mmCIF file of C-alpha atoms and ligand atoms in Angstrom:
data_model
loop_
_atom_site.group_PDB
_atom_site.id
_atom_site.type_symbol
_atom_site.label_atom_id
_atom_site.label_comp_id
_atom_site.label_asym_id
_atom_site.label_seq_id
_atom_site.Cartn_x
_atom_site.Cartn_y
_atom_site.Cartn_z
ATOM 1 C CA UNK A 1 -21.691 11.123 -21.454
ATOM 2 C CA UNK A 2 -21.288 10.133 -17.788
ATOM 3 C CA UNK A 3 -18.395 10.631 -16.201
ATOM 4 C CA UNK A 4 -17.348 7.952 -14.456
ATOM 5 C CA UNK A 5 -13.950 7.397 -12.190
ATOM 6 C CA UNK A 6 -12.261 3.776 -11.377
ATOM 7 C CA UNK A 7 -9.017 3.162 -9.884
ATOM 8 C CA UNK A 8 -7.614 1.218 -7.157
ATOM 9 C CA UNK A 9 -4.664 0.032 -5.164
ATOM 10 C CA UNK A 10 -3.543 -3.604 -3.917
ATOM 11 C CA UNK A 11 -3.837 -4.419 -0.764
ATOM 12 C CA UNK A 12 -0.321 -5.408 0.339
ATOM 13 C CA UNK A 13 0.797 -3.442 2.799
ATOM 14 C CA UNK A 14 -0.004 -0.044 3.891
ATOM 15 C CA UNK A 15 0.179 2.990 1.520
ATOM 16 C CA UNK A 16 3.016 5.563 1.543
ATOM 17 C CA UNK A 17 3.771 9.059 0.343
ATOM 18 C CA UNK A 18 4.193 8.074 -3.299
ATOM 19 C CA UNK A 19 0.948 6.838 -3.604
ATOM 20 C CA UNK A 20 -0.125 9.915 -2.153
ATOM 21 C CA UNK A 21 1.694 12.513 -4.660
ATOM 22 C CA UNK A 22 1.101 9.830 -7.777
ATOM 23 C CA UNK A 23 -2.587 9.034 -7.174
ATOM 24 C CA UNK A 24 -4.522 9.349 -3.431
ATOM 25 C CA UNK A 25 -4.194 13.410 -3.517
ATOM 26 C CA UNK A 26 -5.319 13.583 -6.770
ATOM 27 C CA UNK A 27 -8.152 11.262 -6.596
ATOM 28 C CA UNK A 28 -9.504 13.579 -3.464
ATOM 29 C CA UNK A 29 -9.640 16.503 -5.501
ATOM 30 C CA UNK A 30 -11.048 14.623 -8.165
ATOM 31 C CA UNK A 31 -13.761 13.895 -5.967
ATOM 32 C CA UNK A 32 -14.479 17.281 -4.519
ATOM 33 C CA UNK A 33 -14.016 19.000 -7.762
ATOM 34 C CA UNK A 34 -18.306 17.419 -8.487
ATOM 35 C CA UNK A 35 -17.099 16.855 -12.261
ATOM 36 C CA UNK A 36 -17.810 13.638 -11.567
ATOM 37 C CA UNK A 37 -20.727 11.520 -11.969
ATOM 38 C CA UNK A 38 -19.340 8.429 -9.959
ATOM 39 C CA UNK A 39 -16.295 7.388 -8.486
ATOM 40 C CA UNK A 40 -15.142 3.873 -8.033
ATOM 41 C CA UNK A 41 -12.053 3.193 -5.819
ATOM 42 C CA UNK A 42 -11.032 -0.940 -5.969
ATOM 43 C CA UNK A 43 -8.980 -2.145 -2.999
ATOM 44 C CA UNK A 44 -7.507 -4.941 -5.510
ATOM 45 C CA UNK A 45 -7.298 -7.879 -3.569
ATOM 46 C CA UNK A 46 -7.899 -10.354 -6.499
ATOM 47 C CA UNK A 47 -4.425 -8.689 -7.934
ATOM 48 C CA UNK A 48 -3.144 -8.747 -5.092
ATOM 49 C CA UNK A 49 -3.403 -12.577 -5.037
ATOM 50 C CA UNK A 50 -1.965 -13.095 -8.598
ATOM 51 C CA UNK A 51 1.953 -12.827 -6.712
ATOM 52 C CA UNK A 52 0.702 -13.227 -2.977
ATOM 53 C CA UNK A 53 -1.531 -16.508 -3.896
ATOM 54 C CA UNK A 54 0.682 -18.696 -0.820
ATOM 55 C CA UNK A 55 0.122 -15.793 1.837
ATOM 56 C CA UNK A 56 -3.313 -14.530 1.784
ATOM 57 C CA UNK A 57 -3.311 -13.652 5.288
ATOM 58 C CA UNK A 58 -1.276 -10.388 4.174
ATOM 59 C CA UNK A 59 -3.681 -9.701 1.473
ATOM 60 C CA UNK A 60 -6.185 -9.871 3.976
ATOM 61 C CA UNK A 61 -4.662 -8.035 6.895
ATOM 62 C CA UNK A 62 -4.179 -5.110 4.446
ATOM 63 C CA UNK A 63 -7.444 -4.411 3.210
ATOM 64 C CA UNK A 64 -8.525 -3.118 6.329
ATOM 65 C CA UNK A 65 -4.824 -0.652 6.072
ATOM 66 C CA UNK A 66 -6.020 0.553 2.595
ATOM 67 C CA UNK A 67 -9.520 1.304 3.499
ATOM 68 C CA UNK A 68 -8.040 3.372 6.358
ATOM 69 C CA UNK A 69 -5.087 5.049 4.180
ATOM 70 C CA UNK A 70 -8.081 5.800 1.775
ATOM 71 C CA UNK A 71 -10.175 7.653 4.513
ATOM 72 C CA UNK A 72 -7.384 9.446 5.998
ATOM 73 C CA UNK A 73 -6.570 10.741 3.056
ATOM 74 C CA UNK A 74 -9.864 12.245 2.081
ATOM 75 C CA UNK A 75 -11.630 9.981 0.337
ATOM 76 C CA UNK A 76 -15.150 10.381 1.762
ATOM 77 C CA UNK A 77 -17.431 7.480 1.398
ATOM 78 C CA UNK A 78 -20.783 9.778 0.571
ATOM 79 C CA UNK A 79 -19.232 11.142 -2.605
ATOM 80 C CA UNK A 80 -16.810 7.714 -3.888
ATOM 81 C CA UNK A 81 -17.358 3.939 -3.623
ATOM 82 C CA UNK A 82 -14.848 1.685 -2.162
ATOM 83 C CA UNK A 83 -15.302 -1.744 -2.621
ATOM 84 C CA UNK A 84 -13.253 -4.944 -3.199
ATOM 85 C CA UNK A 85 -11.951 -6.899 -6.105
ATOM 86 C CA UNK A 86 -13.219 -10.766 -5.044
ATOM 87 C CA UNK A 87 -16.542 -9.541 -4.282
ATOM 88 C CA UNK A 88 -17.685 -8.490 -7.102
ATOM 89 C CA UNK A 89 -17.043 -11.688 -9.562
ATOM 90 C CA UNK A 90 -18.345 -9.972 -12.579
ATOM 91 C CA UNK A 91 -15.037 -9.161 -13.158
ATOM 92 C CA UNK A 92 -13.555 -12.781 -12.823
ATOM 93 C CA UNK A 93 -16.417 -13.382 -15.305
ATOM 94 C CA UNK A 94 -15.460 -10.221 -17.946
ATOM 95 C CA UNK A 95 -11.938 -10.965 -17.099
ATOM 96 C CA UNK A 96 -12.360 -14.552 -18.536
ATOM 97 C CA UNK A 97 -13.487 -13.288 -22.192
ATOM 98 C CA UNK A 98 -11.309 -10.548 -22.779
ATOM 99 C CA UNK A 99 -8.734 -13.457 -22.778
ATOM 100 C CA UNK A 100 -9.807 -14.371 -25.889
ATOM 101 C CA UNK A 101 -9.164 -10.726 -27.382
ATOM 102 C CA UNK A 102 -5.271 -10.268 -26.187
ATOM 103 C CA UNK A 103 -2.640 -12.664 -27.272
ATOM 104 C CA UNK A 104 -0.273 -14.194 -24.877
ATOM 105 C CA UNK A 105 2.392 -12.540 -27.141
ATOM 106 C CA UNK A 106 0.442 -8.960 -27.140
ATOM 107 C CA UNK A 107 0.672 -9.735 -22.796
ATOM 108 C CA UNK A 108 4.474 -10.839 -22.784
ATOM 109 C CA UNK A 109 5.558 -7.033 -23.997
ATOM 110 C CA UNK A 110 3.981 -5.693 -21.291
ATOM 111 C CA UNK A 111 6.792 -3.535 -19.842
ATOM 112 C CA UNK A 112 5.425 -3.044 -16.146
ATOM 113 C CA UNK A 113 5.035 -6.842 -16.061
ATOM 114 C CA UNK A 114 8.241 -7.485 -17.482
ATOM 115 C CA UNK A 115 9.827 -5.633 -14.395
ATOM 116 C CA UNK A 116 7.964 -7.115 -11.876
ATOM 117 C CA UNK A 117 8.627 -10.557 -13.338
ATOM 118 C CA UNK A 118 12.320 -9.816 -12.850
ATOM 119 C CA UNK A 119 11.672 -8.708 -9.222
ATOM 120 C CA UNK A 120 9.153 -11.269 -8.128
ATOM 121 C CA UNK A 121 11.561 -14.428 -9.167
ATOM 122 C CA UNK A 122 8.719 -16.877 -9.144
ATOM 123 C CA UNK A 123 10.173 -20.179 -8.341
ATOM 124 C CA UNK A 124 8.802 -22.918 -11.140
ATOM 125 C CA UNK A 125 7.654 -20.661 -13.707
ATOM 126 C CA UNK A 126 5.206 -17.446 -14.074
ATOM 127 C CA UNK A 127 2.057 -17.929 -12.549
ATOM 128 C CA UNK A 128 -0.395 -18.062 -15.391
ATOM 129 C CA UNK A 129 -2.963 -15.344 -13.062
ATOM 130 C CA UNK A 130 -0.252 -12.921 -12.305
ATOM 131 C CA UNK A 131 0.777 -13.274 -16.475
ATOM 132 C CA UNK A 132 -3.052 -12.128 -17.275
ATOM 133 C CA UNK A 133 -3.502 -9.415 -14.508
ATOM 134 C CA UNK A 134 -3.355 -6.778 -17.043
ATOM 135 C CA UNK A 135 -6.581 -8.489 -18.632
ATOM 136 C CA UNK A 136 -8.237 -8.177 -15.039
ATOM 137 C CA UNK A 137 -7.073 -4.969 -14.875
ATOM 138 C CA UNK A 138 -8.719 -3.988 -18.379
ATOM 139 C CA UNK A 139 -12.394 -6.020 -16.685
ATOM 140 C CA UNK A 140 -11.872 -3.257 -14.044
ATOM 141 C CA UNK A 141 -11.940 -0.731 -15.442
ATOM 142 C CA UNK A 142 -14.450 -1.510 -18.468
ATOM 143 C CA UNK A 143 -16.635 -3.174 -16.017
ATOM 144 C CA UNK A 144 -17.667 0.242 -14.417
ATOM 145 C CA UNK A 145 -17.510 1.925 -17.849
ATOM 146 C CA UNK A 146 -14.912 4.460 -16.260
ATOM 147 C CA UNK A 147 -13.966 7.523 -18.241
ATOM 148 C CA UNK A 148 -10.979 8.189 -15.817
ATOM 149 C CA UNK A 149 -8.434 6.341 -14.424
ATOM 150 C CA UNK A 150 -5.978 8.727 -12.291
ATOM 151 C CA UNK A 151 -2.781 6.252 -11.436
ATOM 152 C CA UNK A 152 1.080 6.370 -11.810
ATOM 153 C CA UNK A 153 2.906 6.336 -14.629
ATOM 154 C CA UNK A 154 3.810 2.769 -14.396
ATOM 155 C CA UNK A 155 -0.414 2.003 -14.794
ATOM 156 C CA UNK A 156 0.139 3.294 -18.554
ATOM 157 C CA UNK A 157 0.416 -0.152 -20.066
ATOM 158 C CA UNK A 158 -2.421 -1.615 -18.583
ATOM 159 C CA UNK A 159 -4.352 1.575 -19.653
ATOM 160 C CA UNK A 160 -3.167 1.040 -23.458
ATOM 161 C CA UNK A 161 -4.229 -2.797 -23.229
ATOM 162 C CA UNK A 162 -7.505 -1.698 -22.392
ATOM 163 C CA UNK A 163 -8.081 0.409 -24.260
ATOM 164 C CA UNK A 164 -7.003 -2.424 -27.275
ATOM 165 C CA UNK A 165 -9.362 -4.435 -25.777
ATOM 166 C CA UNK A 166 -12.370 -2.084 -25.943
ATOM 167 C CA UNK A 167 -11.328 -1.074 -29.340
ATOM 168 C CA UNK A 168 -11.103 -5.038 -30.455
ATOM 169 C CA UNK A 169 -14.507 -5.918 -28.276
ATOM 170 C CA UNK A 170 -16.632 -3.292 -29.908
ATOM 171 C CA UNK A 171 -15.333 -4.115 -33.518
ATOM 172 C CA UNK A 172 -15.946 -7.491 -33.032
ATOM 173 C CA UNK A 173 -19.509 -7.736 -30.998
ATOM 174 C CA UNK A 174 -20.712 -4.789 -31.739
ATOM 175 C CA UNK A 175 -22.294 -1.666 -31.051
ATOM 176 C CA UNK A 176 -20.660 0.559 -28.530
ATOM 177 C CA UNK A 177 -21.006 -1.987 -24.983
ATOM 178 C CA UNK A 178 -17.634 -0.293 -24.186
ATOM 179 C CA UNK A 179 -16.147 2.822 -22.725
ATOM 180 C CA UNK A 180 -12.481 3.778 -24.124
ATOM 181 C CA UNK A 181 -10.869 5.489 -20.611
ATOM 182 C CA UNK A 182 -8.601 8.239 -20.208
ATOM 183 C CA UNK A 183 -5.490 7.905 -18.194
ATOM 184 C CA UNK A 184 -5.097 10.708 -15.881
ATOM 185 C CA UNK A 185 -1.353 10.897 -14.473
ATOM 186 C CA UNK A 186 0.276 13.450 -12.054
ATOM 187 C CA UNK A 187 1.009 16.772 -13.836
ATOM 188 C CA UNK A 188 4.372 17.498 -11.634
ATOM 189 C CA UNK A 189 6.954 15.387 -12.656
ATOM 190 C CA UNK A 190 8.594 14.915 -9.396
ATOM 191 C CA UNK A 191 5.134 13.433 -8.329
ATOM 192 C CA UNK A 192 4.947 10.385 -11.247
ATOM 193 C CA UNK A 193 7.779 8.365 -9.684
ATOM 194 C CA UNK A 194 8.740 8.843 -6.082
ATOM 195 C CA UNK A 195 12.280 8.187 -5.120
ATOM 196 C CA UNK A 196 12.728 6.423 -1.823
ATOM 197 C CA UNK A 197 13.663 8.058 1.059
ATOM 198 C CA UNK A 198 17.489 6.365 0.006
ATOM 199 C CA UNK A 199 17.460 8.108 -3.641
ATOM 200 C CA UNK A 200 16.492 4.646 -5.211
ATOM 201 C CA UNK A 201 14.166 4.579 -7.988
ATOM 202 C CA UNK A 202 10.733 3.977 -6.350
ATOM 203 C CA UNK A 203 9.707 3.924 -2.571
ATOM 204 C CA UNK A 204 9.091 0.124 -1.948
ATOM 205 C CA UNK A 205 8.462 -1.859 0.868
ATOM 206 C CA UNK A 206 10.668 -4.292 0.081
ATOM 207 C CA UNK A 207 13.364 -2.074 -0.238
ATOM 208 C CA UNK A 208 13.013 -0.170 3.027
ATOM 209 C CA UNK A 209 12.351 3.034 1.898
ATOM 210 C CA UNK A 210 8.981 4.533 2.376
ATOM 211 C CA UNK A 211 7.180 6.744 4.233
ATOM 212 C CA UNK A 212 4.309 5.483 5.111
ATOM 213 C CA UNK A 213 1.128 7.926 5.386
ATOM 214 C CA UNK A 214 0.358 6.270 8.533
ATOM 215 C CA UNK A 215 3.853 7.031 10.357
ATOM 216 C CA UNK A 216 4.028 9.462 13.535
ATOM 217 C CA UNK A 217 5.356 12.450 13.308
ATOM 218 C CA UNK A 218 8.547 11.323 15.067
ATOM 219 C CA UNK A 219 9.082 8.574 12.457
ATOM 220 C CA UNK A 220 8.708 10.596 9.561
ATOM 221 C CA UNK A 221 11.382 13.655 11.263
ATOM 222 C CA UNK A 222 13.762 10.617 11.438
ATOM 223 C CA UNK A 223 13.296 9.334 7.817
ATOM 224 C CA UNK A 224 13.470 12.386 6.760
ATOM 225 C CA UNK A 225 16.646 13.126 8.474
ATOM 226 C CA UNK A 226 18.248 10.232 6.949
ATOM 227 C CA UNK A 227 17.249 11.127 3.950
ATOM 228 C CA UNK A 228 19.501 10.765 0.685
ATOM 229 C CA UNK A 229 20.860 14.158 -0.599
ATOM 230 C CA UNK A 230 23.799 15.427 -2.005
ATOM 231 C CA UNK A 231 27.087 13.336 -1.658
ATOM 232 C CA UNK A 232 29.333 15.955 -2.933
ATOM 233 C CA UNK A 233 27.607 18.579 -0.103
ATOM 234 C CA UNK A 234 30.233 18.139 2.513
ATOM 235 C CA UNK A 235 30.312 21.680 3.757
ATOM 236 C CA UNK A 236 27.594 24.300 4.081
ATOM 237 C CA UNK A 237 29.834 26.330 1.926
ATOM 238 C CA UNK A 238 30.033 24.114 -0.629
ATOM 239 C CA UNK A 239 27.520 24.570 -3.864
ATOM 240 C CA UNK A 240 25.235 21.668 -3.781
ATOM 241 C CA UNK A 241 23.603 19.961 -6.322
ATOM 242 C CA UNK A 242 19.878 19.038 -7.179
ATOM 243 C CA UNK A 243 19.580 16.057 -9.703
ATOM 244 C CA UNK A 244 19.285 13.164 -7.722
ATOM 245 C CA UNK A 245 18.772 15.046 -4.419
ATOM 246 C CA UNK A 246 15.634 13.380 -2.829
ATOM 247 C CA UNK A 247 15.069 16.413 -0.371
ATOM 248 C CA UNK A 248 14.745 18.491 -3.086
ATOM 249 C CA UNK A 249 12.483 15.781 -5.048
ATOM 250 C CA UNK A 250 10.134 15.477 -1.999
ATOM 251 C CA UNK A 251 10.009 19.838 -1.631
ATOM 252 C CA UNK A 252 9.281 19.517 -5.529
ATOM 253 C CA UNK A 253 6.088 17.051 -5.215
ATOM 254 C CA UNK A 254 4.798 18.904 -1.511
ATOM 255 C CA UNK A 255 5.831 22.430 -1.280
ATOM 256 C CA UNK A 256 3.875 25.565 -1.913
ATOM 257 C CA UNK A 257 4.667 29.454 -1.552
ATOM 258 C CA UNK A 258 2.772 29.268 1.609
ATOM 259 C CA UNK A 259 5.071 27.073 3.396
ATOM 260 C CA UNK A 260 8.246 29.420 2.772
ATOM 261 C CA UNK A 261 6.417 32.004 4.258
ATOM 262 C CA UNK A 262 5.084 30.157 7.307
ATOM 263 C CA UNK A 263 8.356 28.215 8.327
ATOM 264 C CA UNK A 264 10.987 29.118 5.898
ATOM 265 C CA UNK A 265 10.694 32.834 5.275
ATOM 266 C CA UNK A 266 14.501 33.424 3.817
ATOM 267 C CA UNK A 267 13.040 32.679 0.892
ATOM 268 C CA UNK A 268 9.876 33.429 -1.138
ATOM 269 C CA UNK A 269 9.400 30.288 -2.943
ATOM 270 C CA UNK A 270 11.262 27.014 -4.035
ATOM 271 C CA UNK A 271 13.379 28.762 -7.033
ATOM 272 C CA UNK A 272 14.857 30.662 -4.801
ATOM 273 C CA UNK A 273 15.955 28.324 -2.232
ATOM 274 C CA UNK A 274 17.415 26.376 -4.474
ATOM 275 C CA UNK A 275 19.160 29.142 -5.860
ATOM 276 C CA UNK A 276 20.733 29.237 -3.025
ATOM 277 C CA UNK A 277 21.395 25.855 -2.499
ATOM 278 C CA UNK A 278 23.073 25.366 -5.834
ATOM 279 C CA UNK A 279 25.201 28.851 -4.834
ATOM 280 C CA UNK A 280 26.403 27.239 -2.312
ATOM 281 C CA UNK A 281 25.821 28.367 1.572
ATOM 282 C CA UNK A 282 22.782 26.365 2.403
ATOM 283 C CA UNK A 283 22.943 23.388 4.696
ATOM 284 C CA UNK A 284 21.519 19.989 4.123
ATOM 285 C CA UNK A 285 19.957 20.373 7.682
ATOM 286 C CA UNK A 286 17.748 23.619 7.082
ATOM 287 C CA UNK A 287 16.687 21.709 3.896
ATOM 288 C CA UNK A 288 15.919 18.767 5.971
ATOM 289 C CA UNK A 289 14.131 20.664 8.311
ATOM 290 C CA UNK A 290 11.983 22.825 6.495
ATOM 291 C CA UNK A 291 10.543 19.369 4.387
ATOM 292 C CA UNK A 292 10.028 18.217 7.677
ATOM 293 C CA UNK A 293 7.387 21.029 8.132
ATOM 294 C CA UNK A 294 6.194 20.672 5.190
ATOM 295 C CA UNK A 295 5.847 17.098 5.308
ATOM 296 C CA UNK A 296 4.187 17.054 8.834
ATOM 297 C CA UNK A 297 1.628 19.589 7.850
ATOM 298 C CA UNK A 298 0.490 17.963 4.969
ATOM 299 C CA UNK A 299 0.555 14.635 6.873
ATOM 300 C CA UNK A 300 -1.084 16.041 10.671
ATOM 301 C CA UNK A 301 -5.011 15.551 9.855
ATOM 302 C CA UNK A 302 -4.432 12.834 7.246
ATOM 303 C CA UNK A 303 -3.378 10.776 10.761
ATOM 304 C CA UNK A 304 -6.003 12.800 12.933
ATOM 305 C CA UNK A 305 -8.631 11.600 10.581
ATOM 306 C CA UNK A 306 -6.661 7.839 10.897
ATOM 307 C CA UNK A 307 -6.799 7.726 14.584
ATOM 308 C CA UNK A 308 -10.791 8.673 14.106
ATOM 309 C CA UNK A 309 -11.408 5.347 11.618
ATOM 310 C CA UNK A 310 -9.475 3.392 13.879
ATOM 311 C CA UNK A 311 -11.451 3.567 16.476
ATOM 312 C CA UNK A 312 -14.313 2.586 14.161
ATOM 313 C CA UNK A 313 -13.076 -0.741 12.433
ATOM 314 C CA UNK A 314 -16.538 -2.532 11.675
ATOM 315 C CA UNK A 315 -18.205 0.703 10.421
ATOM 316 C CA UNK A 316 -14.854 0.941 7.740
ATOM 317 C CA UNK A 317 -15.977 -2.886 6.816
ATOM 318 C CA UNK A 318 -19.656 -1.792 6.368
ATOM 319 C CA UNK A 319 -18.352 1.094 4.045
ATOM 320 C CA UNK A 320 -16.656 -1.092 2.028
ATOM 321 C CA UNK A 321 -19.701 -3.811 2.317
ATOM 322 C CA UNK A 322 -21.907 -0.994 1.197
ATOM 323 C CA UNK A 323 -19.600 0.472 -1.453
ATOM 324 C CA UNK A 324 -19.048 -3.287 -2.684
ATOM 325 C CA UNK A 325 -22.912 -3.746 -3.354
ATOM 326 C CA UNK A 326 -23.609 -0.433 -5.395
ATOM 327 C CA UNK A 327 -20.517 -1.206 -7.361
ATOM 328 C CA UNK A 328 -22.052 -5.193 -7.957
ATOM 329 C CA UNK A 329 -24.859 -3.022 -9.006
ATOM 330 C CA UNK A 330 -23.271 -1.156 -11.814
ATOM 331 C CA UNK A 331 -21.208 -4.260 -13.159
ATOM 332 C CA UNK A 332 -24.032 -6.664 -13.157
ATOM 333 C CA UNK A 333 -25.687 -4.248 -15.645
ATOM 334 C CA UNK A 334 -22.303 -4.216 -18.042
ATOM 335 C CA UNK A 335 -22.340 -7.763 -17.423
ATOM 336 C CA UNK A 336 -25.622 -7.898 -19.168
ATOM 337 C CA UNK A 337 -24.807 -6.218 -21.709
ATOM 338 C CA UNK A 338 -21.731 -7.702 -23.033
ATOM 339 C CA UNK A 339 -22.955 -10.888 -22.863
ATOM 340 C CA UNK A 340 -26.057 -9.760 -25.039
ATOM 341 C CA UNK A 341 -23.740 -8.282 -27.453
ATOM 342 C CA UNK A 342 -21.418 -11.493 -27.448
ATOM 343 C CA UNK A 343 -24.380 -13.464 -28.160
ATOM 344 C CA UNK A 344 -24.139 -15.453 -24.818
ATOM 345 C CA UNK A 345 -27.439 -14.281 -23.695
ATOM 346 C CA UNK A 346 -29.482 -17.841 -24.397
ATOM 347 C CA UNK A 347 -32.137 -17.693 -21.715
ATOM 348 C CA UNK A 348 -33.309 -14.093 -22.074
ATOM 349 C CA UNK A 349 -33.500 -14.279 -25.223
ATOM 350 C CA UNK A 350 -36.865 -14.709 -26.448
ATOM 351 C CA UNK A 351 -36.108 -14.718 -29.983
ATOM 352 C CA UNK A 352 -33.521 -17.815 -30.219
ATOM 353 C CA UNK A 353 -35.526 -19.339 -28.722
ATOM 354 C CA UNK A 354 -38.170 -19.130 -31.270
ATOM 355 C CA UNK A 355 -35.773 -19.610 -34.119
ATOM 356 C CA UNK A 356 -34.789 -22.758 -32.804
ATOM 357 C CA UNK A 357 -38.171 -23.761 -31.847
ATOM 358 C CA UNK A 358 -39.041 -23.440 -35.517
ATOM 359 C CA UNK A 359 -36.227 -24.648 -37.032
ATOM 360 C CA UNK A 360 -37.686 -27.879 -35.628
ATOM 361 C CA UNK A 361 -41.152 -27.709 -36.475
ATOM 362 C CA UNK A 362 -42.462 -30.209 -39.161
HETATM 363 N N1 LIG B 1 -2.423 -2.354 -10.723
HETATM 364 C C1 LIG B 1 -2.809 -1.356 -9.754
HETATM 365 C C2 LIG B 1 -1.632 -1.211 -8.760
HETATM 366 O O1 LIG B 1 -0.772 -2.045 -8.726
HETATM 367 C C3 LIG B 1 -4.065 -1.686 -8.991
HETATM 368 C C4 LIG B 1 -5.250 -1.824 -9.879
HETATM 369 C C5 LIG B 1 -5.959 -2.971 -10.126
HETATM 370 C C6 LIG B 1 -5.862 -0.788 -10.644
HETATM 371 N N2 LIG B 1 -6.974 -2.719 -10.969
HETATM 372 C C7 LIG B 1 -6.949 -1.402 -11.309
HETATM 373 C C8 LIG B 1 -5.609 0.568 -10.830
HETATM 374 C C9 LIG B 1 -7.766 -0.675 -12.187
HETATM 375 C C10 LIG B 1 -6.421 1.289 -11.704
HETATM 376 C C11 LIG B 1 -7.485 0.662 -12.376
HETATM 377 O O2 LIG B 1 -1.617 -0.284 -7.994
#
């Protein structure tokens, strides 16, 4: 079987270092690793729209961020598409009968869209689009026939809905139109959730506490300086402790062996420094320091490579124009097919239209 990847990110605002440990980095070696047979990467401006419907001028300021984040990262254009939600309306179209497959009951215990209904507040009522985004997200993902979908743990419920609707589709039409994908999550498990930079749950731009891929190297040394630790650490003498300590969270998803030895070499590898830490004796400042260097290396050519597609803005929109037509391609054909298997297929079918040519002869 082909092995197909889809995955995507919405377009509201640039991307930052959780996205990277929970899904970008992976996705890159995902690509390079050849395994694949195609890659699809969906800057999701359609979701996007479902809570930012009165203010698409930030959905559409942002694509043009994503696409960037994406290339900076890695992502390399020859080897995965990029493309965008609203352009390819075969997934509006899909979208529209897998509606009749989930029940508004089956959408309203959808956990991830439980908590953002609690943080969005919508004034006068849930908007019935942003309600059924989990059906979009299933059209997606079945559109492309993806085998993989590498995202964040808080993806997993829109990965079991589609997965329902594949198994209810197939049952009910027929045959075997429809792919059943894997969901492919972070293996470290510092990297499935992010803390912010303050120790909250999740790095979130409305809470102020990112760091954004795209900041200099002198913004990221000062975010990481202010950077949530250990309360109870008053003095270097003082054992420290780890649980909740978002330096040692961040060294957890980024650090290797090799960085010890190239800017921290008092100790061979993480276990050991926090060893020490825990002992007591090791400032919150080394600590701080040393994810710096970490941080900035990792971070360096992912902004080199920035600064390059910057300079190059139309030639990023004709990637994603390009990317956006060979994914059309691909869903056009699943398009087909479902709606042979749903029976919808009146004018290319030749033999209705016998049937019912006879039915009326005398
Ligand atoms: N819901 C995803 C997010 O908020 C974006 C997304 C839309 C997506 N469609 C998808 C991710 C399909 C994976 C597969 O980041």
């Amino acid at each position: 079987m082909e092995k197909v990847i889809l995955t995507g990110d919405r377009p509201t605002g640039r991307l930052h270092i959780g996205h990277y440990v929970g899904s970008l980095r992976r996705r890159v070696e995902l690509q390079n690793s050849g395994e694949f047979d195609k890659i699809f990467i969906m800057i999701a401006d359609a979701q996007a729209l479902t809570d930012n419907f009165a203010n698409p001028e930030k959905v559409r300021q942002n694509i043009i961020e994503v696409a960037l984040d994406y290339l900076s990262v890695g992502i390399d254009p020859e080897k995965s598409n990029i493309f965008v939600q609203s352009a390819v309306p075969e997934l509006t179209e899909l979208s529209f009968y897998y509606m009749n497959l989930v029940s508004v009951q089956r959408l309203q215990r959808n956990p991830t869209v439980k908590t953002e209904l609690e943080m969005r507040k919508f004034e006068g009522g849930t908007p019935t689009g942003f309600f059924c985004y989990p059906i979009s997200q299933a059209a997606d993902i079945t559109l492309f026939k993806a085998t993989t979908v590498p995202v964040g743990e808080d993806q997993k419920p829109m990965l079991e809905l589609t997965n329902e609707i594949v198994r209810r589709f197939n049952h009910i039409y027929g045959g075997d139109v429809l792919i059943e994908p894997q969901i492919l999550l972070p293996d470290n498990a510092a990297c499935l959730r992010l803390p912010g930079t303050d120790g909250k749950a999740k790095m979130s731009k409305s809470l102020g506490n990112c760091i954004y891929l795209s900041d200099t190297a002198k913004e990221l040394k000062k975010k990481v300086n202010s950077m949530f630790t250990d309360p109870q650490h008053l003095q270097i003498e003082d054992p420290g402790h780890l649980e909740g300590n978002t330096v040692f969270t961040y060294l957890d998803a980024f650090c290797t062996d090799d960085d010890f030895a190239q800017f921290l070499p008092d100790y061979k590898n993480l276990d050991e420094m926090k060893a020490h830490y825990t002992r007591g004796g090791l400032g919150d400042g080394t600590c701080k320091k040393f994810l710096y260097n970490v941080l900035n290396t990792r971070f360096e050519p992912i902004r080199e490579r920035r600064a390059y597609w910057e300079q190059r803005i139309p030639e990023v929109y004709d990637i994603l124009k390009k990317g956006t037509q060979v994914a059309r391609e691909r869903g056009i054909r699943t398009l087909e097919e479902v709606k042979k298997a749903m029976q919808i297929n009146y004018f290319d079918d030749k033999e209705l239209i016998a049937q019912q040519a006879e039915k009326y002869k005398g």
